[in-house]
Coordinates of C-alpha atoms and ligand atoms in Angstrom, one line a residue:
X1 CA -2.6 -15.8 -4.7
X2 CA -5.8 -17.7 -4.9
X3 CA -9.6 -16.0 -5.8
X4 CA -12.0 -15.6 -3.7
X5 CA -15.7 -17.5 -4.5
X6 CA -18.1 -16.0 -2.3
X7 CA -15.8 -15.3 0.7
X8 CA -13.8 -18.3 0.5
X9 CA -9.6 -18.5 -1.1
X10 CA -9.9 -21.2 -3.9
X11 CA -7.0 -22.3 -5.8
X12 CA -7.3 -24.0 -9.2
X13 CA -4.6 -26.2 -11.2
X14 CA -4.5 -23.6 -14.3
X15 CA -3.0 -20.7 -13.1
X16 CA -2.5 -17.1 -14.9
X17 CA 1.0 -15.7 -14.7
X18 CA 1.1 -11.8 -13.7
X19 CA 4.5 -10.0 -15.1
X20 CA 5.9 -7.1 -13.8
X21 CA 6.3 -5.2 -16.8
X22 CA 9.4 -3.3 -15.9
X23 CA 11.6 -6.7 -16.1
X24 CA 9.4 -9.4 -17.1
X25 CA 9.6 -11.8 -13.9
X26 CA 6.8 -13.6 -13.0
X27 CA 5.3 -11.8 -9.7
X28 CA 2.8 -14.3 -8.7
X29 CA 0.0 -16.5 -10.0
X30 CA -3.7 -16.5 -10.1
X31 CA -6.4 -19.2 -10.6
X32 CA -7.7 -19.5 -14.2
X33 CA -11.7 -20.0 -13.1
X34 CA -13.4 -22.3 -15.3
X35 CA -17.3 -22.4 -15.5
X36 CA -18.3 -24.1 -12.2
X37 CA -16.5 -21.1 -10.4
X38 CA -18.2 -19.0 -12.5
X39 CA -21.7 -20.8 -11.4
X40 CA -20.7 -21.0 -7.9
X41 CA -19.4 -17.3 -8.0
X42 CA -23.5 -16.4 -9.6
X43 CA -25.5 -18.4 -7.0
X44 CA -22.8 -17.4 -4.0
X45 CA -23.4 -13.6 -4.6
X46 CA -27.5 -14.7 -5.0
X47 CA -27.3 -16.0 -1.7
X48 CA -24.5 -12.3 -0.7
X49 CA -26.8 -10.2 -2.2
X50 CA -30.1 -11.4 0.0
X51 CA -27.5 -11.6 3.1
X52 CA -26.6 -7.4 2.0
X53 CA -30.2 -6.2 2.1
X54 CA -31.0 -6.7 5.5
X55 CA -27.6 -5.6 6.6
X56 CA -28.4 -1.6 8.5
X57 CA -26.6 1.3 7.1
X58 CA -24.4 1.7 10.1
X59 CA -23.1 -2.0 9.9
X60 CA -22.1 -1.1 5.8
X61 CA -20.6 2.3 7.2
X62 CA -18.4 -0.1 9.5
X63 CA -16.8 -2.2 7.3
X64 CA -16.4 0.4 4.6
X65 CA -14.2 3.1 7.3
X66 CA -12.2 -0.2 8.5
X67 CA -11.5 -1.3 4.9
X68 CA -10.3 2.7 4.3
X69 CA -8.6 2.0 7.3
X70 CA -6.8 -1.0 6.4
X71 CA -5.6 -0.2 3.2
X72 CA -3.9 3.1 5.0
X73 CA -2.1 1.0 7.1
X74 CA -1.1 -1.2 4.7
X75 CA -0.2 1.5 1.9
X76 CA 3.3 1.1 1.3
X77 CA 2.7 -2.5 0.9
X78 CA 0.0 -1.8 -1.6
X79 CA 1.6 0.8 -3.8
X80 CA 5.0 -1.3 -4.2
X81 CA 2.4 -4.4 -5.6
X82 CA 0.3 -1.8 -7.4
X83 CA 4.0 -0.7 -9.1
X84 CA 5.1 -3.8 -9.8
X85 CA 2.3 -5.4 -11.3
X86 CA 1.1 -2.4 -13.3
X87 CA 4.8 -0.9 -13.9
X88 CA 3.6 2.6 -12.8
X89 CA 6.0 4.5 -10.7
X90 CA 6.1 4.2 -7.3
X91 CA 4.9 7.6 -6.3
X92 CA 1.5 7.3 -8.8
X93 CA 1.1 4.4 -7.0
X94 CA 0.9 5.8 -3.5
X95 CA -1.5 8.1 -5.5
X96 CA -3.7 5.6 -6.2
X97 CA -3.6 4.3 -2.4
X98 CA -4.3 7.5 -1.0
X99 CA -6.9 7.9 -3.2
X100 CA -8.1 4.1 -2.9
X101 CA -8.8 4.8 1.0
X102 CA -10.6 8.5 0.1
X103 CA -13.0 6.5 -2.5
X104 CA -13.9 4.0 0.6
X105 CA -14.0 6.8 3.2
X106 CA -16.1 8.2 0.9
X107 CA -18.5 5.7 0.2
X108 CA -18.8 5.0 4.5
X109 CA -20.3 8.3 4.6
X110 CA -22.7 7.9 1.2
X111 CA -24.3 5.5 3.0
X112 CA -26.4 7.9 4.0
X113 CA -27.1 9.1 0.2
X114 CA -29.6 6.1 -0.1
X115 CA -33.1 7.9 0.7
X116 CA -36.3 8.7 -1.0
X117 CA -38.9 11.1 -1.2
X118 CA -42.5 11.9 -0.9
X119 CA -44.5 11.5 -3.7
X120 CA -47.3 14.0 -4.4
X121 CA -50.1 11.6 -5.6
X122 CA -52.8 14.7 -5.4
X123 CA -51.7 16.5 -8.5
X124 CA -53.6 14.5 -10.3
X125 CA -57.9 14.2 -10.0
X126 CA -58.8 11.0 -8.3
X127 CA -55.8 10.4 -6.5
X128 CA -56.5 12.6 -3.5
X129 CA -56.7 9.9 -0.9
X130 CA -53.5 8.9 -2.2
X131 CA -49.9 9.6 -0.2
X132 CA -46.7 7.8 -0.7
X133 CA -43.3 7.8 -1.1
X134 CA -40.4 6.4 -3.1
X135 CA -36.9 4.7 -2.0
X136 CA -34.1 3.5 -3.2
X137 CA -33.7 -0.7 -2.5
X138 CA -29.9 -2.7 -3.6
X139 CA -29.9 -3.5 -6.8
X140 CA -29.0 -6.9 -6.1
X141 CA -25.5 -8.3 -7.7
X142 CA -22.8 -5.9 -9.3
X143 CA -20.7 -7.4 -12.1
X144 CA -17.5 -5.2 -11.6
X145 CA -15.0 -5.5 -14.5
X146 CA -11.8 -3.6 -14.4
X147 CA -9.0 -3.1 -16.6
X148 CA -5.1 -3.3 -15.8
X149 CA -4.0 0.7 -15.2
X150 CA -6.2 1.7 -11.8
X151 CA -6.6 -2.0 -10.3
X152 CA -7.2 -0.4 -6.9
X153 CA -9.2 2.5 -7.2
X154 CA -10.9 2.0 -10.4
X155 CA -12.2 -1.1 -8.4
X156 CA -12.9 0.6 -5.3
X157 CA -15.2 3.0 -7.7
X158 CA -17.3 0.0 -8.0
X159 CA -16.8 -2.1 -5.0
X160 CA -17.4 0.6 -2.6
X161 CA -20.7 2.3 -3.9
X162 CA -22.5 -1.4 -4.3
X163 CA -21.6 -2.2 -0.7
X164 CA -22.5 1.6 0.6
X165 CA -25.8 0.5 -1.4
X166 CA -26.4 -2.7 0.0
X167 CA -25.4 -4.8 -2.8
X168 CA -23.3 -8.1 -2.9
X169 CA -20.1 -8.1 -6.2
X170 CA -18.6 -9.9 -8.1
X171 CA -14.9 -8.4 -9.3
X172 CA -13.6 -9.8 -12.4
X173 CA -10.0 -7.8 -12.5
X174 CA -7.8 -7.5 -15.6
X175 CA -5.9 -10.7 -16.4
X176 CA -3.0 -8.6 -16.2
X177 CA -3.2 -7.0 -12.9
X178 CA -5.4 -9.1 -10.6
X179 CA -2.9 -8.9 -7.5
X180 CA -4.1 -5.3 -5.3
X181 CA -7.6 -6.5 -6.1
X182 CA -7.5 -9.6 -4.6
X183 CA -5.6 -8.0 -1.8
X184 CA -8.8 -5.3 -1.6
X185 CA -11.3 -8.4 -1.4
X186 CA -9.6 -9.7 1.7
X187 CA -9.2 -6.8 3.4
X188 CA -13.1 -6.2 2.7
X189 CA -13.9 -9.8 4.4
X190 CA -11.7 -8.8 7.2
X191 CA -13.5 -5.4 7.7
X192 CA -16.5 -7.7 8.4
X193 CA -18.3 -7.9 5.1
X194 CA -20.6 -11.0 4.9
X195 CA -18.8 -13.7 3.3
X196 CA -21.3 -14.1 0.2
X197 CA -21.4 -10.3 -0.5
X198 CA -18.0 -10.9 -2.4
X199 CA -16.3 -12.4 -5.1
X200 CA -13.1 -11.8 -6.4
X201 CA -13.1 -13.9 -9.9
X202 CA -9.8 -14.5 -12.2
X203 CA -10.2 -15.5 -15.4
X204 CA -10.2 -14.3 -19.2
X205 CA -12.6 -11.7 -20.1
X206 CA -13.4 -13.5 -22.8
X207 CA -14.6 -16.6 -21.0
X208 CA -15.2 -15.4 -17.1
X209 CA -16.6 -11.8 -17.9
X210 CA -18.3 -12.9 -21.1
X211 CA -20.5 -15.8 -18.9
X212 CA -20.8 -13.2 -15.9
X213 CA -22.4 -10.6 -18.1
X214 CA -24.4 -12.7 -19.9
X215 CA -26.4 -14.5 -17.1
X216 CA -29.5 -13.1 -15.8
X217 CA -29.2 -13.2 -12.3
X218 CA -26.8 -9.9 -11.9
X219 CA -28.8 -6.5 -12.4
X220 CA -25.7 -4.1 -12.8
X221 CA -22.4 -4.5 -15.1
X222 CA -20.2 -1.8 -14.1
X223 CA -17.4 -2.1 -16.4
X224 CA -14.5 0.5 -17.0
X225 CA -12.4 -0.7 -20.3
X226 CA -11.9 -0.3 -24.0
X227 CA -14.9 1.0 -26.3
X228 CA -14.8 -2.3 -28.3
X229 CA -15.1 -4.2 -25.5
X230 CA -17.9 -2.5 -23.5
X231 CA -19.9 -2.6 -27.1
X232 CA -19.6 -6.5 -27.0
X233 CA -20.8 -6.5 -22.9
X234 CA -24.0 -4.4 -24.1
X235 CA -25.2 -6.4 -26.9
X236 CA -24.4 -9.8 -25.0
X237 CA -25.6 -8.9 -21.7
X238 CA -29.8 -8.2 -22.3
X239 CA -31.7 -6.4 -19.8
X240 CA -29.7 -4.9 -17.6
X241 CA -28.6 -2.1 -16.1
X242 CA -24.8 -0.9 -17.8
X243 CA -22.4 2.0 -15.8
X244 CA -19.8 2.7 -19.0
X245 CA -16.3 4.3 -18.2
X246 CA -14.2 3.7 -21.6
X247 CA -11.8 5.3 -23.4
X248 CA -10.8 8.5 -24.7
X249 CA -8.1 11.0 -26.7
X250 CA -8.9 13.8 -23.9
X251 CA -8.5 17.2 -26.0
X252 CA -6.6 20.6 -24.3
X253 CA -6.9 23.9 -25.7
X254 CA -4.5 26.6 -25.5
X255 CA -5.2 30.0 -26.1
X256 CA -3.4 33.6 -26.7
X257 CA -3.8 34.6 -23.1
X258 CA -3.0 31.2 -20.9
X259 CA -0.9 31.0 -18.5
X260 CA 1.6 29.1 -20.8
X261 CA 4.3 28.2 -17.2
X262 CA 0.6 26.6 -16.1
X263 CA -0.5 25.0 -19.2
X264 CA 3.3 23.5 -19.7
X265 CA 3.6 22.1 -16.2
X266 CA 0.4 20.1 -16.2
X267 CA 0.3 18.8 -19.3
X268 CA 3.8 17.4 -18.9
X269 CA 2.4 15.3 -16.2
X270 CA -0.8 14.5 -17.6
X271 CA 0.8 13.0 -20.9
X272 CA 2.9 11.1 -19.7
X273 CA 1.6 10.1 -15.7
X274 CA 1.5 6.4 -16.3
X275 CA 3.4 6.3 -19.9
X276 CA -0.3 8.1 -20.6
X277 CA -2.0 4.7 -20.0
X278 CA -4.7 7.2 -18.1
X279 CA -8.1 7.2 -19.6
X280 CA -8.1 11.3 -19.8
X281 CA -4.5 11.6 -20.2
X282 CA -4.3 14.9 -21.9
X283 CA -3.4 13.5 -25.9
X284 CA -4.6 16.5 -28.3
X285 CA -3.5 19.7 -27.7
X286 CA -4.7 22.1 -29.7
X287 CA -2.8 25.5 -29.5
X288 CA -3.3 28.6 -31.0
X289 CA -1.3 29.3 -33.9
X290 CA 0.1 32.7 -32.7
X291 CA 1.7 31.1 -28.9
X292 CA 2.2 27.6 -30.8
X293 CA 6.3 28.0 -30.8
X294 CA 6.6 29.9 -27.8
X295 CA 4.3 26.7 -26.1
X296 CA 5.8 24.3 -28.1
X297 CA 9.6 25.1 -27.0
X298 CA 8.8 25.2 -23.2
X299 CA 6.9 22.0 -23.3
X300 CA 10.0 20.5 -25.3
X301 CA 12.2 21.5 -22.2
X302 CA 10.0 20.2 -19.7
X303 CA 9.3 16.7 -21.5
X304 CA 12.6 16.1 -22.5
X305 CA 13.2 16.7 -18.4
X306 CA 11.4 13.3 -17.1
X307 CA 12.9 10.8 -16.3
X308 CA 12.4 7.0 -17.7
X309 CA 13.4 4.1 -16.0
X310 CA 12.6 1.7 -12.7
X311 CA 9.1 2.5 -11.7
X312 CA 10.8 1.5 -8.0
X313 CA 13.3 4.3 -8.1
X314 CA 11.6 7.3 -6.9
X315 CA 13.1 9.5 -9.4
X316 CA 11.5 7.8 -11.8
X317 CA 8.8 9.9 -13.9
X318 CA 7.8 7.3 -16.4
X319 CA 7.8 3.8 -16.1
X320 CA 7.4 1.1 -18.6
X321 CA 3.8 0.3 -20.7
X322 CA 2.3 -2.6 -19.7
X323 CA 3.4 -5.3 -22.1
X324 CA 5.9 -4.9 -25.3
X325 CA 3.1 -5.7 -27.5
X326 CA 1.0 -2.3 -26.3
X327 CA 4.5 -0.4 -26.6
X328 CA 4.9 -1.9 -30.5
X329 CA 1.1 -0.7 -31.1
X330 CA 1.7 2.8 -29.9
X331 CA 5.2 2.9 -31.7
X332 CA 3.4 1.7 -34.5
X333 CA 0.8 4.9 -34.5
X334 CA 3.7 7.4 -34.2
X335 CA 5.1 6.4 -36.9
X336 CA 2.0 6.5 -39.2
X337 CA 1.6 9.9 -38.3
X338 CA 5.1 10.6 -39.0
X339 CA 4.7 9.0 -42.9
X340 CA 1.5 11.1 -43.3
X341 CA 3.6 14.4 -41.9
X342 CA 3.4 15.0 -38.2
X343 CA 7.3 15.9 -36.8
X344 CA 8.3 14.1 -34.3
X345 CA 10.1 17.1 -31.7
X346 CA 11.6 14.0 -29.8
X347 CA 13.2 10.7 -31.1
X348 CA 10.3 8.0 -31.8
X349 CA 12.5 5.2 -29.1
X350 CA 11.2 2.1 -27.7
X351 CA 13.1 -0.8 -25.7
X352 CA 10.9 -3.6 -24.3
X353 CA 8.1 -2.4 -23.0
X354 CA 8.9 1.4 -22.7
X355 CA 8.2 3.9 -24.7
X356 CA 10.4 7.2 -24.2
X357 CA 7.7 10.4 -24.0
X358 CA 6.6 12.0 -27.3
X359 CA 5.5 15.1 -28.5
X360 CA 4.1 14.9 -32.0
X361 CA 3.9 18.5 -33.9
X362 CA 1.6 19.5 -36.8
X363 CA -1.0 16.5 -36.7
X364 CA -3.8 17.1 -38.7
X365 CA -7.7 15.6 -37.8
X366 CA -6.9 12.9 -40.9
X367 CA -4.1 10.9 -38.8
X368 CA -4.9 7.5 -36.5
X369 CA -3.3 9.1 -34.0
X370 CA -5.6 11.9 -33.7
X371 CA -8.8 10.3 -34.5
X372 CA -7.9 7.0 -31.9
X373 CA -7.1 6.9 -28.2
X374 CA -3.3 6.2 -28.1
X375 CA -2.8 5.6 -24.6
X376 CA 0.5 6.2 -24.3
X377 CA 3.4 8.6 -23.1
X378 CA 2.6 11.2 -26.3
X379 CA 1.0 14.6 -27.1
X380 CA -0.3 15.9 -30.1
X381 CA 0.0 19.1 -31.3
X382 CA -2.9 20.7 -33.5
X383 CA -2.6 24.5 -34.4
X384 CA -6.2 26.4 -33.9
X385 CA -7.0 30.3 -35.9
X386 CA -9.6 31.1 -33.0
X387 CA -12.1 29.8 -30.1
X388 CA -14.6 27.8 -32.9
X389 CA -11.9 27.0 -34.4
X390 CA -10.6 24.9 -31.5
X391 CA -14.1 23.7 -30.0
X392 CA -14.4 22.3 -33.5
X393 CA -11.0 20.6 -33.5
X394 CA -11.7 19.2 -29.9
X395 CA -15.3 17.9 -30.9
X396 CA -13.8 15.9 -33.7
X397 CA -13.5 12.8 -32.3
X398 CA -15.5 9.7 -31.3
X399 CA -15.1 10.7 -27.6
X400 CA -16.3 12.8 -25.0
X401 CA -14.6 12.2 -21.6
X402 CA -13.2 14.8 -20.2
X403 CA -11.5 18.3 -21.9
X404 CA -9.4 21.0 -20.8
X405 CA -9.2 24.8 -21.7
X406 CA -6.0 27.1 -20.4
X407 CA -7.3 30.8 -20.9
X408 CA -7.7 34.1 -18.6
X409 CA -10.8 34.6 -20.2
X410 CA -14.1 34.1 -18.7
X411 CA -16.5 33.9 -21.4
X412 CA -14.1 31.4 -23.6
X413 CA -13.9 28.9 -20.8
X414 CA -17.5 28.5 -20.2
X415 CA -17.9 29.2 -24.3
X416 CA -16.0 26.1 -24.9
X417 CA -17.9 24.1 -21.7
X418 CA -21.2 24.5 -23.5
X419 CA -19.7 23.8 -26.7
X420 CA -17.1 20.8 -26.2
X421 CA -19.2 17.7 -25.8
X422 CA -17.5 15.9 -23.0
X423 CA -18.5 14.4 -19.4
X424 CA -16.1 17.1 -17.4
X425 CA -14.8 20.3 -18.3
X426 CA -11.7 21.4 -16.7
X427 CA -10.9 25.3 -16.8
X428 CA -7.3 26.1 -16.1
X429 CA -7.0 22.3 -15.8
X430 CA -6.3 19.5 -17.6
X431 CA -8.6 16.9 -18.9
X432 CA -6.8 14.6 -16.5
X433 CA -8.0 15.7 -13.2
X434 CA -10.5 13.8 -11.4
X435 CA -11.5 13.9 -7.7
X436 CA -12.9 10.9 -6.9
X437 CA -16.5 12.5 -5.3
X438 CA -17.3 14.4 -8.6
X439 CA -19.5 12.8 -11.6
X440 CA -17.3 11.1 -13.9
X441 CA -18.1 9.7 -16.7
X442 CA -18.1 10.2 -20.8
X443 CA -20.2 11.2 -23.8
X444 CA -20.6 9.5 -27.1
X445 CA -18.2 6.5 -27.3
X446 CA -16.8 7.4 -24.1
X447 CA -19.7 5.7 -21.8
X448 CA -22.8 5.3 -20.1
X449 CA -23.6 6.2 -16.8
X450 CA -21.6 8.3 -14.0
X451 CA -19.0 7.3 -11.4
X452 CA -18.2 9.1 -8.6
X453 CA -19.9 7.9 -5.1
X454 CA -23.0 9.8 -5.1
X455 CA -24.0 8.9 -8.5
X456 CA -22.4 5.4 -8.4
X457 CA -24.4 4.6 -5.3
X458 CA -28.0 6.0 -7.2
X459 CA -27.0 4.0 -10.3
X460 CA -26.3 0.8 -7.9
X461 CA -30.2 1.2 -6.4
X462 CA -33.9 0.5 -7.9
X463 CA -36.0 3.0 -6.7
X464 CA -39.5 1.3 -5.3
X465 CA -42.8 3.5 -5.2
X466 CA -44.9 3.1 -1.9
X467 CA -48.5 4.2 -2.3
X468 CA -51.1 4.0 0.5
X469 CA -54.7 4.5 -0.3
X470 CA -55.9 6.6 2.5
Ligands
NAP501 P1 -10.0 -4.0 -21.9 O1 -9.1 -4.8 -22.8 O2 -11.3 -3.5 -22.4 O3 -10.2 -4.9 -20.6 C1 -11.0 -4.4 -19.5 C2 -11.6 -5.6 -18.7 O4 -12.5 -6.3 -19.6 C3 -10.6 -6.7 -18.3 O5 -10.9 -7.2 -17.0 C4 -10.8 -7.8 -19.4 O6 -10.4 -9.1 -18.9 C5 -12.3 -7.7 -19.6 N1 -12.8 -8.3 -20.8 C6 -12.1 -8.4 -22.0 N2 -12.9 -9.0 -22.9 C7 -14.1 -9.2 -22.3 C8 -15.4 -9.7 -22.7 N3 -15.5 -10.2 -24.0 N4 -16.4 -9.8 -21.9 C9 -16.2 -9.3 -20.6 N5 -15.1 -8.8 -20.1 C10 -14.0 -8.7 -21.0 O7 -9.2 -2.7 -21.3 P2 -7.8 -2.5 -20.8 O8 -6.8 -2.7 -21.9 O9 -7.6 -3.3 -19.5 O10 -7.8 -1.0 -20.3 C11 -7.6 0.0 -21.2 C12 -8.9 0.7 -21.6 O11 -9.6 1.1 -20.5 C13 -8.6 2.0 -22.4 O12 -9.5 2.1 -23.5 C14 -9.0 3.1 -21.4 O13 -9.3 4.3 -21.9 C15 -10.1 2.4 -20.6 N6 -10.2 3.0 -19.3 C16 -11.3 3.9 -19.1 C17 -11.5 4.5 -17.9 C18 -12.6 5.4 -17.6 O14 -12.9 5.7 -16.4 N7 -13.4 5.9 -18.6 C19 -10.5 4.3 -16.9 C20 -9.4 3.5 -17.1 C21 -9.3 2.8 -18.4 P3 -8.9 -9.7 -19.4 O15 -7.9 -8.8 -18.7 O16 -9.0 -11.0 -18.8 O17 -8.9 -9.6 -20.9

């Protein structure tokens, strides 16, 4: 495929290889844009971004509904390139598609989010003959950068709310997964969306995202990736305006009265949806001491139930990770934990690139694989005395993206959502559920900022004061 520079399909001799992960082949190829693209990519979306602000609300409602409506009639072709380039099952795919078109349908209609209000400029002596009013203007360019497990909607999360705002974007995708996204940024310029209000840029993050972020000219970086990278955007980048969505080791507690048939169900799908390469795939458990081998039992049966193998066959639960190198590193951490302790309650087995699911009992606050995000197909088991206890266990990280609580108890649930320092708290839930119009983001290391369309589209504006002197 080529990248798109400010509406147009350029091609470049240095290509990028994408892999399907499941059996290595090379899928397609992808420009490797050097620094002019970058330039022309900068100046293009200068040139996008002017074009965007004089374009009415019901023209950006327009092409956001026929890009929602687009992708829906293209889904099935989406979701088996979203498989095969990311490795994730064919049916979280057509997840992510049917969520892709509600984050655009979405957006269409938050258009009409971007208002203002009256200002009341006699609350203060002397400003009586004062009246005015405040609204909320495009920021200008977005600098979307997005990593390899949600190409489509992850993207959309960005792309969307800076169009619905009026802005012009320039989408660097992960070097591993750049395929659906390029695909979106066509079917965007198809919907009718001036030429210069997009970019689609493929490239290293090192070299491509690193000069993007650093320039002056864009006034939002809305990134979604690792901690250690969004740190290195921040510092490099200067004055501007960051949305954060990193990572996380998304904590679940269990208590004495849960619905334990609940608890089991949805944490066997949210540990392992994606071989757990989900930012808020559930990773720490943390179960009361007294229900810990009743729980642990029934989530042995259900685990040891999925089924691994060709993300293509739609009896497949768990597909492969995305490279053999990511597979080693998680490997790697089980085994750490295992030296230091932790029992393994299913066989620590990797081929290639996939990891079978794990379930790691009796982990302790000291081990890697607590303290880190492992983001991969395994849960962690922590035993908890009480409530405190357990708010304490789940506060002890570096984190703060989304937890979960199973209990039939009122005043623990919204005990531990004061108490848990985390962006959402899910009650009956786990930490893994997201609809795509709530505020999403993280605490502490977890991020800056919220997605979600309402809040994307405010963080995506500058508000400008109007005062008239009467
Ligand atoms: P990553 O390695 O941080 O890469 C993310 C993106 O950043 C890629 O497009 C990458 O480009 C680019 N990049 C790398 N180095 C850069 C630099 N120096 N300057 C600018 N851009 C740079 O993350 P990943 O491995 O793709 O994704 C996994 C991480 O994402 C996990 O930590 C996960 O928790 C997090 N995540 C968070 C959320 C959330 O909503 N909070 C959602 C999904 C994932 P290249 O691909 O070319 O290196």
């Amino acid at each position: 495929m080529k990248m798109i520079l400010g509406g147009k399909f350029v091609d470049r001799k240095s290509k990028i290889n994408v892999i399907n992960p499941y059996d290595n082949s090379v899928i397609d190829t992808v420009p490797s844009a050097d620094e002019s693209d970058v330039e022309d990519a900068l100046s293009l979306a200068e040139e996008g971004a002017r074009e965007m602000r004089h374009l009415p609300a019901h023209a950006r409602t327009t092409i956001l509904r026929k890009t929602a409506e687009t992708i829906r009639a293209r889904a099935e072709e989406l979701a088996t390139l979203l498989s095969r380039e990311v490795g994730k099952t064919i049916l979280e795919a057509r997840t992510e598609v049917s969520r892709c078109i509600n984050t655009f349908t979405l957006a269409a209609e938050g258009v009409h989010w971007v208002t203002g209000e009256t200002v009341p400029f006699d609350a203060a002596p002397g400003s009586e003959n004062k009246m005015g009013f405040y609204m909320r203007c495009p920021a200008g360019i977005v600098v979307a950068i997005t990593p390899f497990n949600f190409p489509l909607n992850l993207a959309a999360h960005k792309v969307a709310p800076a169009i619905a705002a009026g802005n012009s974007v320039i989408l660097k995708p992960a070097s591993l997964t750049p395929l659906c996204d390029i695909q979106m940024g066509k079917i965007l310029l198809e919907s009718g969306l001036p030429r210069k209000a997009i970019s689609v840029i493929t490239g290293s993050g090192e070299k491509v995202g690193m000069r993007l972020v650093k320039d002056p000219r864009p006034r939002i970086v809305s990134f979604t990736g690792s901690v250690e990278v969004g740190q290195k955007i921040m510092l490099a980048g200067g004055l501007k305006k960051y949305i954060m969505e990193l990572g996380s080791n998304s904590p679940v507690i269990i208590l004495p009265d849960a619905d334990l048939d609940l608890a089991v169900k949805k944490i066997s799908v949210g540990g392992y949806t994606l071989a757990g390469q989900v930012c808020i795939s559930v990773q720490r458990v943390i179960v009361h001491q007294s229900i810990r081998k009743d729980f642990t039992a029934r989530l042995l049966e259900s685990v040891s139930a999925l089924t691994v193998g060709d993300p293509l066959d739609e009896k497949t639960c768990v597909g492969p990770m995305i490279t053999e190198a990511e597979a080693k590193r998680a490997e790697r951490l089980c085994n750490e934990a295992l030296a230091q302790g932790a029992k393994a309650l299913l066989p620590v087995k990797r081929e290639g690139s996939f990891l079978y699911p794990l379930i790691l009992d009796e982990v302790t606050p000291e081990m890697e694989v607590f303290c880190q995000e492992a983001f991969a197909p395994l849960v962690t088991i922590s035993a908890c005395q009480n409530l405190e206890d357990a708010i304490q266990l789940a506060n002890m990280s570096r984190y703060g993206l989304q937890a979960g609580i199973f209990t039939s108890n009122i005043s623990a649930a919204l005990k531990a959502a004061k108490e848990i320092d985390a962006g959402g708290i899910m009650i009956n839930e786990i930490p893994t559920y997201r609809l795509d119009l709530m505020p999403y983001g993280g605490m502490k290391d977890s991020g800056v900022g919220r997605e979600g369309l309402k809040q994307a589209i405010e963080e995506m504006t500058e508000i400008k004061l109007v005062c008239i002197n009467l």
